[in-house]
MMTF fields as JSON, N, C-alpha, C and O atoms, coordinates in Angstrom:
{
  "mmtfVersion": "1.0.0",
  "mmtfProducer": "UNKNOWN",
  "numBonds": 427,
  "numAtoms": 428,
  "numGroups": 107,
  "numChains": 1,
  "numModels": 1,
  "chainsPerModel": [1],
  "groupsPerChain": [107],
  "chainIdList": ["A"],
  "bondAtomList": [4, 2, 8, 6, 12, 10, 16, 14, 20, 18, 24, 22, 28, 26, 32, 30, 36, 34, 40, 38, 44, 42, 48, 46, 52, 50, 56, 54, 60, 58, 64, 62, 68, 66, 72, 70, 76, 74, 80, 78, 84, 82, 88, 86, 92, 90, 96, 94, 100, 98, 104, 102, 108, 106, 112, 110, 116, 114, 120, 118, 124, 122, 128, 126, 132, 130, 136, 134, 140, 138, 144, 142, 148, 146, 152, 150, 156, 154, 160, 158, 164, 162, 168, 166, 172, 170, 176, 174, 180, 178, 184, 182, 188, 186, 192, 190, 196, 194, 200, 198, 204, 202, 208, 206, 212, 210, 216, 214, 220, 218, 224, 222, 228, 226, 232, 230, 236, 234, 240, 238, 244, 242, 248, 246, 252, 250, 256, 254, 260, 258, 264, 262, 268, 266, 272, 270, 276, 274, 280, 278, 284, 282, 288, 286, 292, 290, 296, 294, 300, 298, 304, 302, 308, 306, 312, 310, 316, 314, 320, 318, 324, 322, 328, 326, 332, 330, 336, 334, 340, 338, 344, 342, 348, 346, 352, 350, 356, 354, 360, 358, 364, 362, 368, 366, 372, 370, 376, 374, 380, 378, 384, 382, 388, 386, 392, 390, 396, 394, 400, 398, 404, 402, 408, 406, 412, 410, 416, 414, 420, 418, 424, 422],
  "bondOrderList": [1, 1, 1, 1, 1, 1, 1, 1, 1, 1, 1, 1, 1, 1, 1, 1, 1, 1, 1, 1, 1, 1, 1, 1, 1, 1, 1, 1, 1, 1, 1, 1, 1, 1, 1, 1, 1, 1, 1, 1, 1, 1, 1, 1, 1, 1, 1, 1, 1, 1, 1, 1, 1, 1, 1, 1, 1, 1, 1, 1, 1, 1, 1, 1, 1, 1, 1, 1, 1, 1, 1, 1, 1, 1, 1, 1, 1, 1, 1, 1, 1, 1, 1, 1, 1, 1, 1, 1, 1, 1, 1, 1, 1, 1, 1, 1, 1, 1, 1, 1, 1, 1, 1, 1, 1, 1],
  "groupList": [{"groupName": "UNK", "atomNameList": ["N", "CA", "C", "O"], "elementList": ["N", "C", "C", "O"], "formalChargeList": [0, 0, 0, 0], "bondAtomList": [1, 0, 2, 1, 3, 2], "bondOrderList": [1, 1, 2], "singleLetterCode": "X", "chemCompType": "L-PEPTIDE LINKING"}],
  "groupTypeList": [0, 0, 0, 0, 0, 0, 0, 0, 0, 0, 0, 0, 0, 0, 0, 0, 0, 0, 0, 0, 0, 0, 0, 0, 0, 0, 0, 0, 0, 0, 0, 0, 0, 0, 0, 0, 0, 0, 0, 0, 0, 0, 0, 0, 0, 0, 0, 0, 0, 0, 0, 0, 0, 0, 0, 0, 0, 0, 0, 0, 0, 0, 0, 0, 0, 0, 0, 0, 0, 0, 0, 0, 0, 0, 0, 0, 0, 0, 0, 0, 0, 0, 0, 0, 0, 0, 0, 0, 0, 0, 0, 0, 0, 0, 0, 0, 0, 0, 0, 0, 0, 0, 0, 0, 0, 0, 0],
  "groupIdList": [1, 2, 3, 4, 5, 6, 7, 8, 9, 10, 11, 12, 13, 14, 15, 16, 17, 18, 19, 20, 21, 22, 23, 24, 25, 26, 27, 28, 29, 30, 31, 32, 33, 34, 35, 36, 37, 38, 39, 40, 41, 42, 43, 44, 45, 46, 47, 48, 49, 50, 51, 52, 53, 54, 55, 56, 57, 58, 59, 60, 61, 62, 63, 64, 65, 66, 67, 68, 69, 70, 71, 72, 73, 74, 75, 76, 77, 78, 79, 80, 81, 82, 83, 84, 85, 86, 87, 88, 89, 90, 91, 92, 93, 94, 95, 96, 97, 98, 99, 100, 101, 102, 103, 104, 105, 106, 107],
  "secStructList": [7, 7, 7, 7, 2, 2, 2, 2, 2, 2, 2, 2, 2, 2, 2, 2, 2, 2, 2, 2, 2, 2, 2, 7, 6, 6, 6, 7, 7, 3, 3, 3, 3, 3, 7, 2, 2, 2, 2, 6, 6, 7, 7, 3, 3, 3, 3, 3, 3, 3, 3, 6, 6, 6, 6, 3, 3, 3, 3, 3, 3, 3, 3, 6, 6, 1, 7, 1, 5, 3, 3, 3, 3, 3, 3, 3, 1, 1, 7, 7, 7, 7, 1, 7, 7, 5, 7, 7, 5, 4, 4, 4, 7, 7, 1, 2, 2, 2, 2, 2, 2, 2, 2, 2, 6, 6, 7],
  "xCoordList": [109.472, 110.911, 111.498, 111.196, 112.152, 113.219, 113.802, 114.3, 113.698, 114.186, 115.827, 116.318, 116.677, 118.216, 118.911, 118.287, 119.48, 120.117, 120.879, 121.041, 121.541, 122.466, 121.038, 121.381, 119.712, 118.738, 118.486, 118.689, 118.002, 117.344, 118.777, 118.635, 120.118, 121.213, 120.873, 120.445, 121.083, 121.162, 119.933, 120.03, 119.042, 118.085, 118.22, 117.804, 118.715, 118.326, 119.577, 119.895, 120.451, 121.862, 120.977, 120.689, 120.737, 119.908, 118.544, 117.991, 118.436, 116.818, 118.254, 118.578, 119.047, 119.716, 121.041, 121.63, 121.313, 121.874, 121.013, 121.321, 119.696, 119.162, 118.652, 118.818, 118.153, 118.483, 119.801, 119.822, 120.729, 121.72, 122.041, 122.624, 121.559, 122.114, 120.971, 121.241, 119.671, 119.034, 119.313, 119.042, 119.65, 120.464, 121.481, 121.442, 122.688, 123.81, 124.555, 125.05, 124.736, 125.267, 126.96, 127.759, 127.037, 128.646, 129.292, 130.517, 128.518, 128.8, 129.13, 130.273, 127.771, 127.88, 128.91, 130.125, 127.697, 128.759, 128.813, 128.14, 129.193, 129.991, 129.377, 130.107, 128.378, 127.993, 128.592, 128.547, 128.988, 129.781, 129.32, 129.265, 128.908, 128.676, 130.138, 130.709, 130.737, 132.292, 131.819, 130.987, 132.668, 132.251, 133.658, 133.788, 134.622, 136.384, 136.302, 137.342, 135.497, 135.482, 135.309, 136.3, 134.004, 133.354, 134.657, 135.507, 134.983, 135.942, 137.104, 137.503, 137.303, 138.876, 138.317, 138.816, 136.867, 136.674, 136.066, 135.611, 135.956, 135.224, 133.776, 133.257, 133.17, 132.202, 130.852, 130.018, 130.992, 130.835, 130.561, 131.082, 130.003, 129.001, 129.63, 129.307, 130.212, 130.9, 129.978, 129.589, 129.755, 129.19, 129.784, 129.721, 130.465, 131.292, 130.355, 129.677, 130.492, 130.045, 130.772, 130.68, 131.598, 132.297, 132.416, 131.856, 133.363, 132.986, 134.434, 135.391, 134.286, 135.702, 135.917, 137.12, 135.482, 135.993, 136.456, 137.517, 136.176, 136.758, 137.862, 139.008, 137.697, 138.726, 138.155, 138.9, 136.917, 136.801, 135.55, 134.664, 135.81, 134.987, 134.304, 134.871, 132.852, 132.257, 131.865, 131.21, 132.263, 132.686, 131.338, 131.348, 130.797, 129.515, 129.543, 129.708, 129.486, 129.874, 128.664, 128.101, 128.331, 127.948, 128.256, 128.452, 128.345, 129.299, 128.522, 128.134, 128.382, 127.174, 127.564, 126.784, 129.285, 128.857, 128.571, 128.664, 128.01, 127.314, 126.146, 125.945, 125.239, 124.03, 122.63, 121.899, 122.75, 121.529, 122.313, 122.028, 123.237, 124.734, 125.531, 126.351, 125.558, 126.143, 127.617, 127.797, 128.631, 130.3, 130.339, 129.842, 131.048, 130.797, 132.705, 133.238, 133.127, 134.34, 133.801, 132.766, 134.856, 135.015, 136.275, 136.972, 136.777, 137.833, 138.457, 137.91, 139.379, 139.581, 139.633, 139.432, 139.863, 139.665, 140.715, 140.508, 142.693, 143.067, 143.463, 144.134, 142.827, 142.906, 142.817, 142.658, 142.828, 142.456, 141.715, 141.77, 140.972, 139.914, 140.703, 141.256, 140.732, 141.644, 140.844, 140.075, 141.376, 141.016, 139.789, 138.853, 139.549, 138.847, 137.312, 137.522, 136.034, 135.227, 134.441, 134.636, 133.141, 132.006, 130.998, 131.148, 129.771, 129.068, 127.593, 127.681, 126.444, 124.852, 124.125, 124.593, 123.096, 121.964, 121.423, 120.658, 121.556, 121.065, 119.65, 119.066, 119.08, 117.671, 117.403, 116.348, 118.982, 118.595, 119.207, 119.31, 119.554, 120.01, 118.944, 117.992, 118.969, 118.017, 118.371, 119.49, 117.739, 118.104, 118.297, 119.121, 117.726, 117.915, 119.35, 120.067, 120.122, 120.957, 122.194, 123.368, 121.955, 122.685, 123.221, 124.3, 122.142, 121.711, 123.054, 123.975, 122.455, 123.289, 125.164, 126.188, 125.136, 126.2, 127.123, 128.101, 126.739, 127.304, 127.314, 127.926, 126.613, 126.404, 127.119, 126.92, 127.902, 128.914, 130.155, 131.175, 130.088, 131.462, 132.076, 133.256, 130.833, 131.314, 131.527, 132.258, 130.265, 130.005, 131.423, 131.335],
  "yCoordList": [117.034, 116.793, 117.316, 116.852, 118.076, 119.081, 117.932, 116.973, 118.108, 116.915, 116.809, 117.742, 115.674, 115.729, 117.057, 117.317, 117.384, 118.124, 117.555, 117.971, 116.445, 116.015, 115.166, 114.726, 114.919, 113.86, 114.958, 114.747, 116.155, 117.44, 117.829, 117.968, 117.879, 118.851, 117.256, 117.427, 116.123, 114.65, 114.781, 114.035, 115.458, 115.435, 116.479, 116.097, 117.706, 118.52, 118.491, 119.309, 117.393, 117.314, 116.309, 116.549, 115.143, 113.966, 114.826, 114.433, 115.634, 116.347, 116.81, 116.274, 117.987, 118.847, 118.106, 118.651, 116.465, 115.416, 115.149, 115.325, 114.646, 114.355, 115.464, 115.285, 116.32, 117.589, 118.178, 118.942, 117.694, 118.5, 116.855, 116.929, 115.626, 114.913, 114.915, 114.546, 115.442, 115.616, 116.771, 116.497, 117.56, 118.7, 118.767, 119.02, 118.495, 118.719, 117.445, 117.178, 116.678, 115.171, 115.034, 114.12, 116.183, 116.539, 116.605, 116.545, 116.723, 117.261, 116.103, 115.776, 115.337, 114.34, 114.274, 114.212, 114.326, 114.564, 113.286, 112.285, 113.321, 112.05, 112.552, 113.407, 112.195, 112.615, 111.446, 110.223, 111.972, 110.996, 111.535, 112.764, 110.949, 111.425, 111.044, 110.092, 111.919, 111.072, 111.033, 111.8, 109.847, 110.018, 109.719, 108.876, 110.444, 110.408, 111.787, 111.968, 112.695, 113.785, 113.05, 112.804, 112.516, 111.916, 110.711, 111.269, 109.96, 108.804, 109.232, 108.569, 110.803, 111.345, 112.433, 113.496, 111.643, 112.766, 114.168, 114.897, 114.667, 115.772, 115.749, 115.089, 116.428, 116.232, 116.843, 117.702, 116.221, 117.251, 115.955, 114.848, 116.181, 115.204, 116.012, 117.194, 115.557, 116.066, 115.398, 114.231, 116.417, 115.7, 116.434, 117.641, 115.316, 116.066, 115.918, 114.931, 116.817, 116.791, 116.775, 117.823, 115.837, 116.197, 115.559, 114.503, 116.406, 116.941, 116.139, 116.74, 114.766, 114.063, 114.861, 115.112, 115.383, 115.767, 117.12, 117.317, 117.766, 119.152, 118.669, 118.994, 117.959, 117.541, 118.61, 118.89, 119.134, 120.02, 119.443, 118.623, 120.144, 119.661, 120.794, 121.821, 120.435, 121.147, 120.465, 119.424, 121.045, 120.259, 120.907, 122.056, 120.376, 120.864, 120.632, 119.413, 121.029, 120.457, 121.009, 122.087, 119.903, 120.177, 120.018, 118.92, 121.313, 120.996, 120.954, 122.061, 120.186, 120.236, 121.33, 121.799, 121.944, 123.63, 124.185, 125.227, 124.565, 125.006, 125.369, 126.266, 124.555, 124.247, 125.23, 126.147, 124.6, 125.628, 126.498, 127.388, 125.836, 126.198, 125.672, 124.923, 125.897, 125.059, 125.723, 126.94, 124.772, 125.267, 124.59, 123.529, 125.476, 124.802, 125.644, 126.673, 124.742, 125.252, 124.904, 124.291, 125.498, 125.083, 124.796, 125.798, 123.8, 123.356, 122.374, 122.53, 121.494, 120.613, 119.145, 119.107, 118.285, 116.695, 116.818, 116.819, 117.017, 116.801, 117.345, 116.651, 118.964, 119.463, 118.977, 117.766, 119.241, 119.312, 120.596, 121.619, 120.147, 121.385, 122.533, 122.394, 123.407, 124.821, 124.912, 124.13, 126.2, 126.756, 127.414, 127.217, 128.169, 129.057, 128.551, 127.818, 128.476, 128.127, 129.113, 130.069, 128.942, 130.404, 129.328, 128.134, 130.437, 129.99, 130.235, 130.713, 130.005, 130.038, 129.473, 128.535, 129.913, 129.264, 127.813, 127.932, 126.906, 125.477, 125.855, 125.436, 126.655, 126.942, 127.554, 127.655, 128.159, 129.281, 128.472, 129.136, 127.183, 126.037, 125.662, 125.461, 125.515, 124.712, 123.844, 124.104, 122.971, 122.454, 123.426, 123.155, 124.712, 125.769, 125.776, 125.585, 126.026, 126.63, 125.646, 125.957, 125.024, 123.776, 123.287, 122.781, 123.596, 123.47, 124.318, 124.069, 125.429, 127.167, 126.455, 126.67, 125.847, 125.633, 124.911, 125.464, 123.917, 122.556, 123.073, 122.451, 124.151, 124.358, 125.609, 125.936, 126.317, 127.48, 127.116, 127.644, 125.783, 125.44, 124.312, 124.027, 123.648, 122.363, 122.455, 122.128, 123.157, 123.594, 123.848, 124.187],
  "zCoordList": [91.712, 91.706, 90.39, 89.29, 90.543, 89.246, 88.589, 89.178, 87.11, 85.935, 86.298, 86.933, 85.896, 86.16, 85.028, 83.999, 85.172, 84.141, 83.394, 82.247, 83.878, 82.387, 81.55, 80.453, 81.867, 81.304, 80.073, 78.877, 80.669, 79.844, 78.304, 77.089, 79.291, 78.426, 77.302, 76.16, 77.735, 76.901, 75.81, 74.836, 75.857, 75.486, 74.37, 73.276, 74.43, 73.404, 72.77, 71.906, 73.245, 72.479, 71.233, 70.061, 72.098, 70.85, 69.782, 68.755, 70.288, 69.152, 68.23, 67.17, 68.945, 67.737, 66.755, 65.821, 67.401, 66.334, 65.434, 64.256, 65.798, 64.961, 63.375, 62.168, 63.991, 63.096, 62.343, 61.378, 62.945, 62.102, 60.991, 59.91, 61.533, 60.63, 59.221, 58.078, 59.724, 58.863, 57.675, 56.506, 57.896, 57.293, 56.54, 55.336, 57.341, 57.137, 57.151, 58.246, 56.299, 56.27, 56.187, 56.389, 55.854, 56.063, 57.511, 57.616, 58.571, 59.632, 60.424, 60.745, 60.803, 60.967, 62.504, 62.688, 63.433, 64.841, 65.901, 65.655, 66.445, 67.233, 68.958, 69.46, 69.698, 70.696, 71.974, 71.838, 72.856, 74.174, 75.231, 75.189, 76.333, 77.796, 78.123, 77.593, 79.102, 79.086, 80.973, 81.459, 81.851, 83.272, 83.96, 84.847, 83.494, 83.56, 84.332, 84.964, 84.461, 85.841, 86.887, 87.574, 87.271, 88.214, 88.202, 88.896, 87.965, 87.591, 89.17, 90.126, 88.675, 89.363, 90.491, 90.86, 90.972, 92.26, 91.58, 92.462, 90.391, 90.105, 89.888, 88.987, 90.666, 90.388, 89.482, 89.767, 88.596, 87.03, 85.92, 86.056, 85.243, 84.292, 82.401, 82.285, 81.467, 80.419, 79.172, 79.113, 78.245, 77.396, 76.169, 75.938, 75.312, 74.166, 72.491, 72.205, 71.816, 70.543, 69.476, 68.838, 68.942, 67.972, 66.712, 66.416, 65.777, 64.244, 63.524, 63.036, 63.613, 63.013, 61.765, 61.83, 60.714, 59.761, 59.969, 59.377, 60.382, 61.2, 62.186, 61.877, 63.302, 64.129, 65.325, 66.264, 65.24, 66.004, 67.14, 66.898, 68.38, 69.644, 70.431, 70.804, 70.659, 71.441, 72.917, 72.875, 74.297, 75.269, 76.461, 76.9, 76.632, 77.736, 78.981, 79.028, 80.067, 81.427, 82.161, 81.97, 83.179, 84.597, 85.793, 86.315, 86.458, 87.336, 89.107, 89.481, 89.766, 90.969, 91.834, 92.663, 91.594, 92.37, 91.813, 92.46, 90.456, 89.851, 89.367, 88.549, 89.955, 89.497, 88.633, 89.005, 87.596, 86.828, 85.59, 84.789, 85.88, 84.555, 83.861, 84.393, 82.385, 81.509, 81.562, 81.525, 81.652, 81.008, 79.648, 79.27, 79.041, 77.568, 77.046, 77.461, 76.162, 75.367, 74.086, 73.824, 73.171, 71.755, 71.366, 71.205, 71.171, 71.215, 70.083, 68.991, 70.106, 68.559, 69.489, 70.702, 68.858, 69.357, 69.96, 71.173, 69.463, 69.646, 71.243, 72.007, 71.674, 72.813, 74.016, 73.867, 75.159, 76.563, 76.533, 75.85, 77.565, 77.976, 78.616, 79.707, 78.074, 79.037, 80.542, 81.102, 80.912, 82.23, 81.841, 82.615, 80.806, 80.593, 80.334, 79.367, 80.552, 80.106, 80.188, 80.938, 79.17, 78.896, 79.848, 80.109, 80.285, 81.026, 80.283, 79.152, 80.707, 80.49, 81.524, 82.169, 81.741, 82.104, 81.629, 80.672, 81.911, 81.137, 80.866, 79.867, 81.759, 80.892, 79.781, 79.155, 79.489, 78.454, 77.024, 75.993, 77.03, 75.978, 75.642, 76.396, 74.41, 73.926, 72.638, 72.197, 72.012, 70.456, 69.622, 68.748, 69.561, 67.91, 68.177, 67.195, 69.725, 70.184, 70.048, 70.249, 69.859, 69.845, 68.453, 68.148, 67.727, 66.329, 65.464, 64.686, 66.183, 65.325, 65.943, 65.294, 66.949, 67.587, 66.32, 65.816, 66.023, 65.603, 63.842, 62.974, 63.625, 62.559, 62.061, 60.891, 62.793, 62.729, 63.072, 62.63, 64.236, 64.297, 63.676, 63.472, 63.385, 62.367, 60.394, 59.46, 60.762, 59.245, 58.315, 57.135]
}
């Protein structure tokens, strides 16, 4: 039976917190599963990363017509998620990736 995908994306979000708080103590990120898609009939799983001292947000989505694909924005706290989102392979995510993420946009 194939692992859940939000268990796996939850997973290399918590390795690459823990690493960046080891690192970078300035950064210091704020991790949320949010379930306000699913809440309003969408069916899509959100997991936000964000950088209170920046004000800045990295927004991850799964979406079940999607499957086997991350939507991801870069965005600020105070935003809404646009229309526009970049796409990946969830296989092709990992913690370095996540890492370099939080650490170019938070930094």
């Amino acid at each position: 039976m194939p692992e859940d995908p939000l268990e796996l994306l939850s997973d290399a979000v918590s390795d690459a917190h823990a690493r960046i708080q080891a690192s970078h103590e300035h950064i210091n990120p704020v991790i949320e599963v949010r379930r306000k898609m699913r809440d309003a009939g969408i069916p899509a799983d959100v997991l936000t990363i964000d950088c209170h001292r920046t004000r800045r947000r990295i927004m991850l989505i799964l979406h079940d017509g999607q499957p086997g694909q991350l939507l991801y924005q870069f965005i600020t706290i105070e935003q809404e998620a646009g229309d526009e989102f970049q796409s990946m392979a969830l296989s092709e995510l990992d913690t370095g990736k996540l890492v370099q993420w939080m650490e170019e946009y938070f930094g």
